[in-house]
PDB file of C-alpha atoms and ligand atoms in Angstrom:
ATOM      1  CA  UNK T 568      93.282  89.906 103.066  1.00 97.00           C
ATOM      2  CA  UNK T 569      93.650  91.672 106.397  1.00 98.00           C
ATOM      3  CA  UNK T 570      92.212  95.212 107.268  1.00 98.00           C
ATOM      4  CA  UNK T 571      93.079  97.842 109.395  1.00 98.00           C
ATOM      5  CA  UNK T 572      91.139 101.342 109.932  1.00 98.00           C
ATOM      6  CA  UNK T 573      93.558 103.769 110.999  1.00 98.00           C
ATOM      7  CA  UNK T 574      91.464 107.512 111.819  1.00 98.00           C
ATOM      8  CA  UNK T 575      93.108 109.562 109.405  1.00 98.00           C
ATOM      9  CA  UNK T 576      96.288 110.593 107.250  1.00 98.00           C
ATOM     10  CA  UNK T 577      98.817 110.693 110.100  1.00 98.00           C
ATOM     11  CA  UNK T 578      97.611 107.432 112.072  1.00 98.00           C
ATOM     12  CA  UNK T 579      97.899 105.472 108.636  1.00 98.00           C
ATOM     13  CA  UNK T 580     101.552 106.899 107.315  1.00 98.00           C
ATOM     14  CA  UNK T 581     102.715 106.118 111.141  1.00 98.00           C
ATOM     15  CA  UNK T 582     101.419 102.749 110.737  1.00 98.00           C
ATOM     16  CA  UNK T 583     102.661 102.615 107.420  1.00 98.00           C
ATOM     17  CA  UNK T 584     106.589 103.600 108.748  1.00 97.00           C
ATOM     18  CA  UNK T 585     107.031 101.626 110.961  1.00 96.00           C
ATOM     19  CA  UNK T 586     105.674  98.322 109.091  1.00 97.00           C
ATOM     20  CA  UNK T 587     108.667  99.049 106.483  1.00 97.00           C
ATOM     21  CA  UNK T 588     110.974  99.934 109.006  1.00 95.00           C
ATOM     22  CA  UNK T 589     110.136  96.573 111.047  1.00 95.00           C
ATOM     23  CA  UNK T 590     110.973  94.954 107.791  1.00 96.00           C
ATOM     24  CA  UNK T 591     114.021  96.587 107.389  1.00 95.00           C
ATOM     25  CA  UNK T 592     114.923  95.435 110.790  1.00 93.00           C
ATOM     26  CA  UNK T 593     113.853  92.325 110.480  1.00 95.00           C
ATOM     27  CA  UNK T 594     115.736  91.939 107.377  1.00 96.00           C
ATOM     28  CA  UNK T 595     118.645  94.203 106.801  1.00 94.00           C
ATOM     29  CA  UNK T 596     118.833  93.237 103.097  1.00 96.00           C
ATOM     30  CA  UNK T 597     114.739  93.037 102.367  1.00 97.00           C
ATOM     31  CA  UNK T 598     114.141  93.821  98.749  1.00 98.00           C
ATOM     32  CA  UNK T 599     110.798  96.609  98.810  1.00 98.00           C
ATOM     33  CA  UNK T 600     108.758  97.180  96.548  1.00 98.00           C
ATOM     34  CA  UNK T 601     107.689 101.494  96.491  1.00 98.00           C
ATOM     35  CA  UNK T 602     104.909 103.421  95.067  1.00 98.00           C
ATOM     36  CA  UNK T 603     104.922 107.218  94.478  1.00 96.00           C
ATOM     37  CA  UNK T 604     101.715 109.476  94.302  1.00 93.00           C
ATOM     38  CA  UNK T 605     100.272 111.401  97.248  1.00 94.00           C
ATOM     39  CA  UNK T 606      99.382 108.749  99.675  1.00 97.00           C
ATOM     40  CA  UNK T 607     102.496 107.867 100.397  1.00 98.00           C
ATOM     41  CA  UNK T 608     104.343 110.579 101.139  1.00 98.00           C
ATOM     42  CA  UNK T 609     103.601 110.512 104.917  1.00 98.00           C
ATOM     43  CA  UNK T 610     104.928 107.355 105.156  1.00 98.00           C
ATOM     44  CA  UNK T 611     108.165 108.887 103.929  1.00 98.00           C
ATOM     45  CA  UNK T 612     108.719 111.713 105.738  1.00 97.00           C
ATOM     46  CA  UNK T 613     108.138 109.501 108.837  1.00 96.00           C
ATOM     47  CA  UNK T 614     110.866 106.786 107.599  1.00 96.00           C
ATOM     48  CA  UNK T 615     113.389 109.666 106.827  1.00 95.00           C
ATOM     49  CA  UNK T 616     112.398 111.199 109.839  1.00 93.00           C
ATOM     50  CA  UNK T 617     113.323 107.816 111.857  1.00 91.00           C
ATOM     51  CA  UNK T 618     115.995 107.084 109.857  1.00 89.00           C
ATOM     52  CA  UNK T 619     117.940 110.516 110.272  1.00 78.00           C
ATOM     53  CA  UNK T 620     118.583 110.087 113.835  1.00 66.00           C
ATOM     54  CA  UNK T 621     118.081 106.072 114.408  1.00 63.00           C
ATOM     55  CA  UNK T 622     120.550 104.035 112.534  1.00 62.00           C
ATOM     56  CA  UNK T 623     121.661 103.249 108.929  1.00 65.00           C
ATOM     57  CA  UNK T 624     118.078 101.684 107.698  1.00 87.00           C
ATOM     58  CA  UNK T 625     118.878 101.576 104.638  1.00 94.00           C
ATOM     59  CA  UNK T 626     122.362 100.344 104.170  1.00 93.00           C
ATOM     60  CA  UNK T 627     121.577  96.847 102.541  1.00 95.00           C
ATOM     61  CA  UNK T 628     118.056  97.169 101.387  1.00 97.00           C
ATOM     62  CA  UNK T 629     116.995  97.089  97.767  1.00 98.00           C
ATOM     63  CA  UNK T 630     113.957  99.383  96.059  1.00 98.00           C
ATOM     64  CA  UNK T 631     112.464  98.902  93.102  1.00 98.00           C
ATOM     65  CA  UNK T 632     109.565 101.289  92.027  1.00 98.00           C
ATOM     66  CA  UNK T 633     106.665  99.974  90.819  1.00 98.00           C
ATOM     67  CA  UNK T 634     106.030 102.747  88.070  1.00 97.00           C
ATOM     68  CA  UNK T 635     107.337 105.721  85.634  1.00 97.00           C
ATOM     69  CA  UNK T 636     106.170 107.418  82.722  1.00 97.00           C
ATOM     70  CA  UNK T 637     107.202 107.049  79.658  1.00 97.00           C
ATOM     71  CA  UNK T 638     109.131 109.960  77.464  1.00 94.00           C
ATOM     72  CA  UNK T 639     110.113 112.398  80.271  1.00 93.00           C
ATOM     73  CA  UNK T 640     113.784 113.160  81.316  1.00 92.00           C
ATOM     74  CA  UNK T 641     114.248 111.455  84.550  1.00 92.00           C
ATOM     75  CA  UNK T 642     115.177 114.675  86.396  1.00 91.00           C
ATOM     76  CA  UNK T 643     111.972 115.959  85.301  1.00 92.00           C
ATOM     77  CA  UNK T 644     109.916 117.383  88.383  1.00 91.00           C
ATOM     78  CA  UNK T 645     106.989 114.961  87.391  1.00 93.00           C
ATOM     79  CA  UNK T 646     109.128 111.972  87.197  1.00 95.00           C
ATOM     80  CA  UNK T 647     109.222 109.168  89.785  1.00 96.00           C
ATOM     81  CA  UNK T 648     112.746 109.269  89.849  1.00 97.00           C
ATOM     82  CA  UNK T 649     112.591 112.964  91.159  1.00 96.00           C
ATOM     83  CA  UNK T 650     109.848 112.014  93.176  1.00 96.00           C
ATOM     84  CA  UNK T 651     111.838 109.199  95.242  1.00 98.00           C
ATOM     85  CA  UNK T 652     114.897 111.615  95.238  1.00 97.00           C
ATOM     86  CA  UNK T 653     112.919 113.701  96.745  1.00 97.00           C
ATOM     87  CA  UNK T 654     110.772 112.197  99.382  1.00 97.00           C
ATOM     88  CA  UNK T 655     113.016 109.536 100.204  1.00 96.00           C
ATOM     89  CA  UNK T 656     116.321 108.436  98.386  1.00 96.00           C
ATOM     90  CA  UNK T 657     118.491 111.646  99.010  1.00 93.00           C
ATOM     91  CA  UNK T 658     117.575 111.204 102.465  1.00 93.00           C
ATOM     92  CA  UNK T 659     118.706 108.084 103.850  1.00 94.00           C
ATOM     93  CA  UNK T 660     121.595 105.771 103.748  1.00 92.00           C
ATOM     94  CA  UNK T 661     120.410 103.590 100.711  1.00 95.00           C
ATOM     95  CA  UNK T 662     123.145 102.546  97.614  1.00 95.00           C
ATOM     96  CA  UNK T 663     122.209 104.228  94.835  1.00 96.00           C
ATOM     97  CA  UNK T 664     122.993 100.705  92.643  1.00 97.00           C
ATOM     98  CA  UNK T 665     120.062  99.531  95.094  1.00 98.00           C
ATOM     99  CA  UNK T 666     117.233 101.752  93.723  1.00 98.00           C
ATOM    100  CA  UNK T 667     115.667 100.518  90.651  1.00 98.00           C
ATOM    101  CA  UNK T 668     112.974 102.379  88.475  1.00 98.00           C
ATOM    102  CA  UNK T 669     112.114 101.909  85.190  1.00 97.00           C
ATOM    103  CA  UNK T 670     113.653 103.882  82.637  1.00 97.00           C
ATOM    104  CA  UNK T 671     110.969 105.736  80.759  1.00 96.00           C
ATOM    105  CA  UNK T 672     113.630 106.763  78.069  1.00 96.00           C
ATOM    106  CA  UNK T 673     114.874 103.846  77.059  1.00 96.00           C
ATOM    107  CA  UNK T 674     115.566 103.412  73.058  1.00 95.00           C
ATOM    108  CA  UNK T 675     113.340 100.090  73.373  1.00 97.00           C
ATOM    109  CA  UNK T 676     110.757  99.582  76.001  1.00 97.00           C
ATOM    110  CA  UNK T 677     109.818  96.121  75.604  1.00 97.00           C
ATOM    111  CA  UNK T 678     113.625  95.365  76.348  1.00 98.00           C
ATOM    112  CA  UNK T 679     113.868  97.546  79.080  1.00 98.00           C
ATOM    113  CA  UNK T 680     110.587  95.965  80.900  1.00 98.00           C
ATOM    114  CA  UNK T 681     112.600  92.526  80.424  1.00 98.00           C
ATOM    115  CA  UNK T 682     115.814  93.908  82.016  1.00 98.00           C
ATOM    116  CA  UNK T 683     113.590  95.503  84.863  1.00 98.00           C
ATOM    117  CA  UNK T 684     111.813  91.770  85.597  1.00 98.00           C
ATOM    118  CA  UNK T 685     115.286  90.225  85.360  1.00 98.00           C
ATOM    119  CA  UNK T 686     116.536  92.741  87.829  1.00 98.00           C
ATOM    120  CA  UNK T 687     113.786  92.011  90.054  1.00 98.00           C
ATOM    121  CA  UNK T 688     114.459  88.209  90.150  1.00 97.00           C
ATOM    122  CA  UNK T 689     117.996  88.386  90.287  1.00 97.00           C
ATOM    123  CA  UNK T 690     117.520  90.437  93.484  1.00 97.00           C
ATOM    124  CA  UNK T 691     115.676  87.420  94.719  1.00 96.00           C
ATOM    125  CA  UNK T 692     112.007  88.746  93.824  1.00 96.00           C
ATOM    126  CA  UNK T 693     110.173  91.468  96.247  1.00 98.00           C
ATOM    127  CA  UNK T 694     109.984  90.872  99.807  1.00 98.00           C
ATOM    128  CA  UNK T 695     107.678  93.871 100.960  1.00 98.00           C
ATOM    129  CA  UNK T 696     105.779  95.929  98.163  1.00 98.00           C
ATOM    130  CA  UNK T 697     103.681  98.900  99.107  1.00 98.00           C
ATOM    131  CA  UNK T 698     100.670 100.274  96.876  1.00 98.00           C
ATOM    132  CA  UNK T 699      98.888 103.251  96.232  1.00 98.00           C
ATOM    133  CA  UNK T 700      95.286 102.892  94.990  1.00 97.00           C
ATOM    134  CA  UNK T 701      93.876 104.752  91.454  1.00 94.00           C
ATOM    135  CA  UNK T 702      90.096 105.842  92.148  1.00 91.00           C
ATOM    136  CA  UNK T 703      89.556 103.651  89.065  1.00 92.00           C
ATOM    137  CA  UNK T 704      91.330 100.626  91.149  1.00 96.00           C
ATOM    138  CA  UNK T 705      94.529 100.435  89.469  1.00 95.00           C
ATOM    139  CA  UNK T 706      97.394  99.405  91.390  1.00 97.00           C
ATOM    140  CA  UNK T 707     101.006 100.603  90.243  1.00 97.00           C
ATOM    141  CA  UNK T 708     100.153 101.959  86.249  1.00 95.00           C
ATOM    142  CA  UNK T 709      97.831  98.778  85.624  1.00 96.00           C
ATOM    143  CA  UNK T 710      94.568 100.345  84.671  1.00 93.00           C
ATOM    144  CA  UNK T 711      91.091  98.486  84.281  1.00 95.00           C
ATOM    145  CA  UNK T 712      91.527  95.544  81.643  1.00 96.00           C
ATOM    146  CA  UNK T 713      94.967  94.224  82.511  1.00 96.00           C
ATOM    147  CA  UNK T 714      95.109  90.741  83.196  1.00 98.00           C
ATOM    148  CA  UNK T 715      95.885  89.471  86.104  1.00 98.00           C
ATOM    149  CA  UNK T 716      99.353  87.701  85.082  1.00 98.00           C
ATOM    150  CA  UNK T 717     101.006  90.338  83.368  1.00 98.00           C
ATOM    151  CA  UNK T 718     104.288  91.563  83.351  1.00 98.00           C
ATOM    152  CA  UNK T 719     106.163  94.894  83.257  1.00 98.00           C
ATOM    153  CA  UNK T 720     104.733  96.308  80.301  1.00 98.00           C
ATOM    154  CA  UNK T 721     104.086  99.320  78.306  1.00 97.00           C
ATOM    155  CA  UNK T 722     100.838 100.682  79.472  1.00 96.00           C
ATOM    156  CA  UNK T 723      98.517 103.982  77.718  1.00 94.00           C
ATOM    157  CA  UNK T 724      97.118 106.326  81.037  1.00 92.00           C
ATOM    158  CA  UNK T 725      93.587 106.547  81.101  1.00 87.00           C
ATOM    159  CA  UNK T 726      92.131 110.118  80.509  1.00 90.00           C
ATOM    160  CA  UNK T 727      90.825 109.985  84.216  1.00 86.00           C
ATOM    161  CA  UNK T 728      94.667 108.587  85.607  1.00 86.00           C
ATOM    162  CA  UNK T 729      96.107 111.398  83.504  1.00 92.00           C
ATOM    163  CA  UNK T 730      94.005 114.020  84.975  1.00 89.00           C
ATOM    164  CA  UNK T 731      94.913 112.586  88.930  1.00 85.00           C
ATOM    165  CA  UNK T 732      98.005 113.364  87.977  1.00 87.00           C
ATOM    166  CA  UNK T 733      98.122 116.821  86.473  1.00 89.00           C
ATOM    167  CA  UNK T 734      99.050 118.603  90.030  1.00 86.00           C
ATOM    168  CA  UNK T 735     102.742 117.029  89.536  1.00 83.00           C
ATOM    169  CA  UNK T 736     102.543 118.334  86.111  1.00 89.00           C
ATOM    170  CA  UNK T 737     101.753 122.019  86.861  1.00 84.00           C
ATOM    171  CA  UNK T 738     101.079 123.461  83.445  1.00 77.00           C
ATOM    172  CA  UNK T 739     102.542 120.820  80.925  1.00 86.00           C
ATOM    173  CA  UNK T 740     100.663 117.587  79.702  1.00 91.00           C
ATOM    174  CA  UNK T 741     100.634 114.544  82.159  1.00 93.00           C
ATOM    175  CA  UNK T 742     102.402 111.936  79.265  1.00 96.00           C
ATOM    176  CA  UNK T 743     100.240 109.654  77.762  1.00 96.00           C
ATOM    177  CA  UNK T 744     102.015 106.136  78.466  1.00 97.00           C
ATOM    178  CA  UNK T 745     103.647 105.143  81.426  1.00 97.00           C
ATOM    179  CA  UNK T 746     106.177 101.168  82.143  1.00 98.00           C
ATOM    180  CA  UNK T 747     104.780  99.595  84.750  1.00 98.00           C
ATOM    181  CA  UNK T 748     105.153  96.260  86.866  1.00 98.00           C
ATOM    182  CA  UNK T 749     102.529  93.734  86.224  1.00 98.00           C
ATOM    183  CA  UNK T 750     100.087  92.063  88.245  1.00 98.00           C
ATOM    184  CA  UNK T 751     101.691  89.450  87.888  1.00 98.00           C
ATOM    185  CA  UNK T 752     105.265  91.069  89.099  1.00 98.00           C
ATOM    186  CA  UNK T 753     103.023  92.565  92.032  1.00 98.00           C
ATOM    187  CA  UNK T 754     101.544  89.117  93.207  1.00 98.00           C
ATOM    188  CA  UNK T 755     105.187  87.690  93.459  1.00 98.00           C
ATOM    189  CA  UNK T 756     106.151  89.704  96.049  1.00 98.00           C
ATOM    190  CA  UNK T 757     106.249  87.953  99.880  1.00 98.00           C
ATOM    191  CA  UNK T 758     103.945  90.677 101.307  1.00 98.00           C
ATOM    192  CA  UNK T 759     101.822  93.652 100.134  1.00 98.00           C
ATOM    193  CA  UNK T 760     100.835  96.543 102.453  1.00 98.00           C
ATOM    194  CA  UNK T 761      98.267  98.535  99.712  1.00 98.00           C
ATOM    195  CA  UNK T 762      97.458 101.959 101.266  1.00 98.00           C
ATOM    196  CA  UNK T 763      94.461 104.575 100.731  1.00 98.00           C
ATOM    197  CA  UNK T 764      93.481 107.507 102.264  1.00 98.00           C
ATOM    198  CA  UNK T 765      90.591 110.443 101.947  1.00 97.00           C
ATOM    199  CA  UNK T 766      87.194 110.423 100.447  1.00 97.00           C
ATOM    200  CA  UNK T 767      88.348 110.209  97.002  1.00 95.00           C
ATOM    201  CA  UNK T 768      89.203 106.352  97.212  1.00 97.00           C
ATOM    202  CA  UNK T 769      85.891 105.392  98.937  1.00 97.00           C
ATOM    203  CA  UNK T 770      84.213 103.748  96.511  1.00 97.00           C
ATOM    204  CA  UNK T 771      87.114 101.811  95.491  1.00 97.00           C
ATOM    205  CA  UNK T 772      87.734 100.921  98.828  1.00 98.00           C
ATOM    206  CA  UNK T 773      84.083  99.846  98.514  1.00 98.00           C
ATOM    207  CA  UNK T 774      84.709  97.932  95.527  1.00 97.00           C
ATOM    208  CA  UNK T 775      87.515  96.081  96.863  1.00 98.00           C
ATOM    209  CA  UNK T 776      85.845  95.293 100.209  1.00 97.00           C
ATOM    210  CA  UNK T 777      83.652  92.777  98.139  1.00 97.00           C
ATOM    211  CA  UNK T 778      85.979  90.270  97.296  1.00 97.00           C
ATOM    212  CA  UNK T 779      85.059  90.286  93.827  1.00 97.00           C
ATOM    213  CA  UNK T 780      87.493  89.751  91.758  1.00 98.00           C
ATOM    214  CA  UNK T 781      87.640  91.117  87.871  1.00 98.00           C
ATOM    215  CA  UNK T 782      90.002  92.018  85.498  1.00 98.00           C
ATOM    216  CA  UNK T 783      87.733  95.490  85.503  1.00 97.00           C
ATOM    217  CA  UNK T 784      89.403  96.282  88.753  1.00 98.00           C
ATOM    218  CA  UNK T 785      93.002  95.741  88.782  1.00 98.00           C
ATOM    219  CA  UNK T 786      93.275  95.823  92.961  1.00 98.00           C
ATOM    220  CA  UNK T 787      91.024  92.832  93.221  1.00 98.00           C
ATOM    221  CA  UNK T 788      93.708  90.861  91.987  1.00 98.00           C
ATOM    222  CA  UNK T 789      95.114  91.211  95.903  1.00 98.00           C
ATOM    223  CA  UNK T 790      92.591  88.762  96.805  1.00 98.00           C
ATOM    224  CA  UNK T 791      94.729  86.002  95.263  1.00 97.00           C
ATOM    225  CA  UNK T 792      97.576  86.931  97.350  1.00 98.00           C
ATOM    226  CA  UNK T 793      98.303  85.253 100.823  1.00 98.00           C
ATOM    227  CA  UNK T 794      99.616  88.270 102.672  1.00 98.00           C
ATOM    228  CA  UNK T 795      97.895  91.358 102.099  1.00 98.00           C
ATOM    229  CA  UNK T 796      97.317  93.927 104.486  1.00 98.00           C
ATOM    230  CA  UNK T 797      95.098  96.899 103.581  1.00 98.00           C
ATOM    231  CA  UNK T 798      95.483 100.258 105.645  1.00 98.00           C
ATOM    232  CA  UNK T 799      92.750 102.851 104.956  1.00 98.00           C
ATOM    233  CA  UNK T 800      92.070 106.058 106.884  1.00 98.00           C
ATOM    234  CA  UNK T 801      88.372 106.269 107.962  1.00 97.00           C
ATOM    235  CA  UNK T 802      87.709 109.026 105.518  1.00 97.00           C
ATOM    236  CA  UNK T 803      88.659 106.460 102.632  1.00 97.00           C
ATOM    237  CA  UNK T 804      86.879 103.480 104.669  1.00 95.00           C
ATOM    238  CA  UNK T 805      83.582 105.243 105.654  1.00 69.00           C
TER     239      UNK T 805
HETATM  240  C1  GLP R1136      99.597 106.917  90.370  1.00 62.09           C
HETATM  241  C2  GLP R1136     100.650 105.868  90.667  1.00 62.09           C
HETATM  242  C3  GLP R1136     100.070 104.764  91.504  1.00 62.09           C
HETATM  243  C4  GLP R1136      99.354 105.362  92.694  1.00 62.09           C
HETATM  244  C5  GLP R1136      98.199 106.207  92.240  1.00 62.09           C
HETATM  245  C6  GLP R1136      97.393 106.817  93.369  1.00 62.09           C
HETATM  246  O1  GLP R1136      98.772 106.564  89.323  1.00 62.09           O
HETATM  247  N1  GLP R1136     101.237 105.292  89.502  1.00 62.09           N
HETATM  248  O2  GLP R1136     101.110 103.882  91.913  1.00 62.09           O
HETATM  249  O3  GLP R1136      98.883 104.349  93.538  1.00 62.09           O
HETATM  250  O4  GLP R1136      98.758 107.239  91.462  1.00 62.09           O
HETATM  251  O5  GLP R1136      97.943 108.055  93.700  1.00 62.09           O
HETATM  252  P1  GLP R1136      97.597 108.913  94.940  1.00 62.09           P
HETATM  253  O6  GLP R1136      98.273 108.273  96.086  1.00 62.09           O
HETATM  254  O7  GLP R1136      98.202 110.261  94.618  1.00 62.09           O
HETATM  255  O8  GLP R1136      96.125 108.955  95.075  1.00 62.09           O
END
């Protein structure tokens, strides 16, 4: 696992940028792998920003999302699918038959996670897969307890996930069950860039730092992994 200390926010979505933009570059057709939640919105706004003027990024690439909850329309503000419309889809030159997220309203789940992994390896698996870190060390939706092989899956938020989440909620309840790559889906992809910013993810920063791996802390998990790179600001590293 490699580390880099960026100073804060800005410094690590710049980094961020341009490491998915290299990989666009270096392969046109590169099939990513994209969280949502806070942390990675700078990195974003800094791809659309390049992106605008540059050249057509995204023409050939493929996205799946790592993540969505379960029950909500997917035009809902507090869906992932609004939330990549938003901050990145609408804004550059991707094919929307590229972008994949799971669909938290499908009639059967369990078939839908299959279809998503099927989609994933007919794409020919993920090349470059960024990831947001949960205080509690989850990575994607995969709380504390999920083992380290799994699949996408069906997955209940914990209380303390749920509550994380509530700003994107404003006043309605954050749902209670989210579909989710596994670990397992995670660990297949080529290269992982996992990033974390502020004093909030300190201690799991901490955590992870150790190298001990346990099923208790889904990130720890990266440690299997040949190419992981982890960015943290030096709020989230101090
Ligand atoms: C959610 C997402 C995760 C993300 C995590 C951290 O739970 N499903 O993929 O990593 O939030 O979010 P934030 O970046 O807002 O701290």
């Amino acid at each position: 696992m490699n580390w880099e200390t960026l100073p804060d926010y800005p410094a690590l979505s710049a980094r961020a940028a341009s490491l998915l933009l290299d990989g666009i570059r270096h392969d046109p057709k590169l099939v990513l792998g994209l969280p949502t939640g806070s942390t990675p919105v700078g990195m974003y706004d800094r791809v659309v920003g390049e992106c605008k003027s540059a050249y057509h990024c995204f023409r050939e690439v493929v996205a799946f999302n790592l993540d969505e909850y379960v029950g909500i329309p997917r035009d809902h503000p507090g869906s992932y699918f609004s939330f990549m419309q938003q901050h990145l889809f609408k804004h550059v030159d991707i094919d929307e038959k590229n972008t994949f997220i799971p669909n938290g309203r499908a009639p059967d789940l369990k078939v839908e996670a299959e279809r998503y992994e099927r989609a994933i390896r007919n794409a020919g698996s993920l090349g470059l897969t960024f990831l947001g870190l949960g205080s509690n060390g989850h990575i994607a939706f995969n709380e504390p307890g999920t083992p380290f092989d799994s699949r996408t899956h069906v997955v209940a938020l914990s209380e303390s996930t749920r509550r994380a989440n509530a700003a994107f909620f404003l006043d309605q309840p954050v749902p209670t069950h989210a579909i989710t790559m596994g670990i397992g889906t995670i660990l297949e992809s080529r290269s992982i860039v996992l990033l974390a910013s502020g004093a909030k993810k300190r201690d799991a920063i901490a955590r992870l730092r150790t190298g001990e791996q346990s099923v208790d802390f889904p990130a720890s998990a990266l440690w299997s992994h040949p190419d992981v790179l982890v960015l943290v600001d030096e709020a989230a590293a101090a």
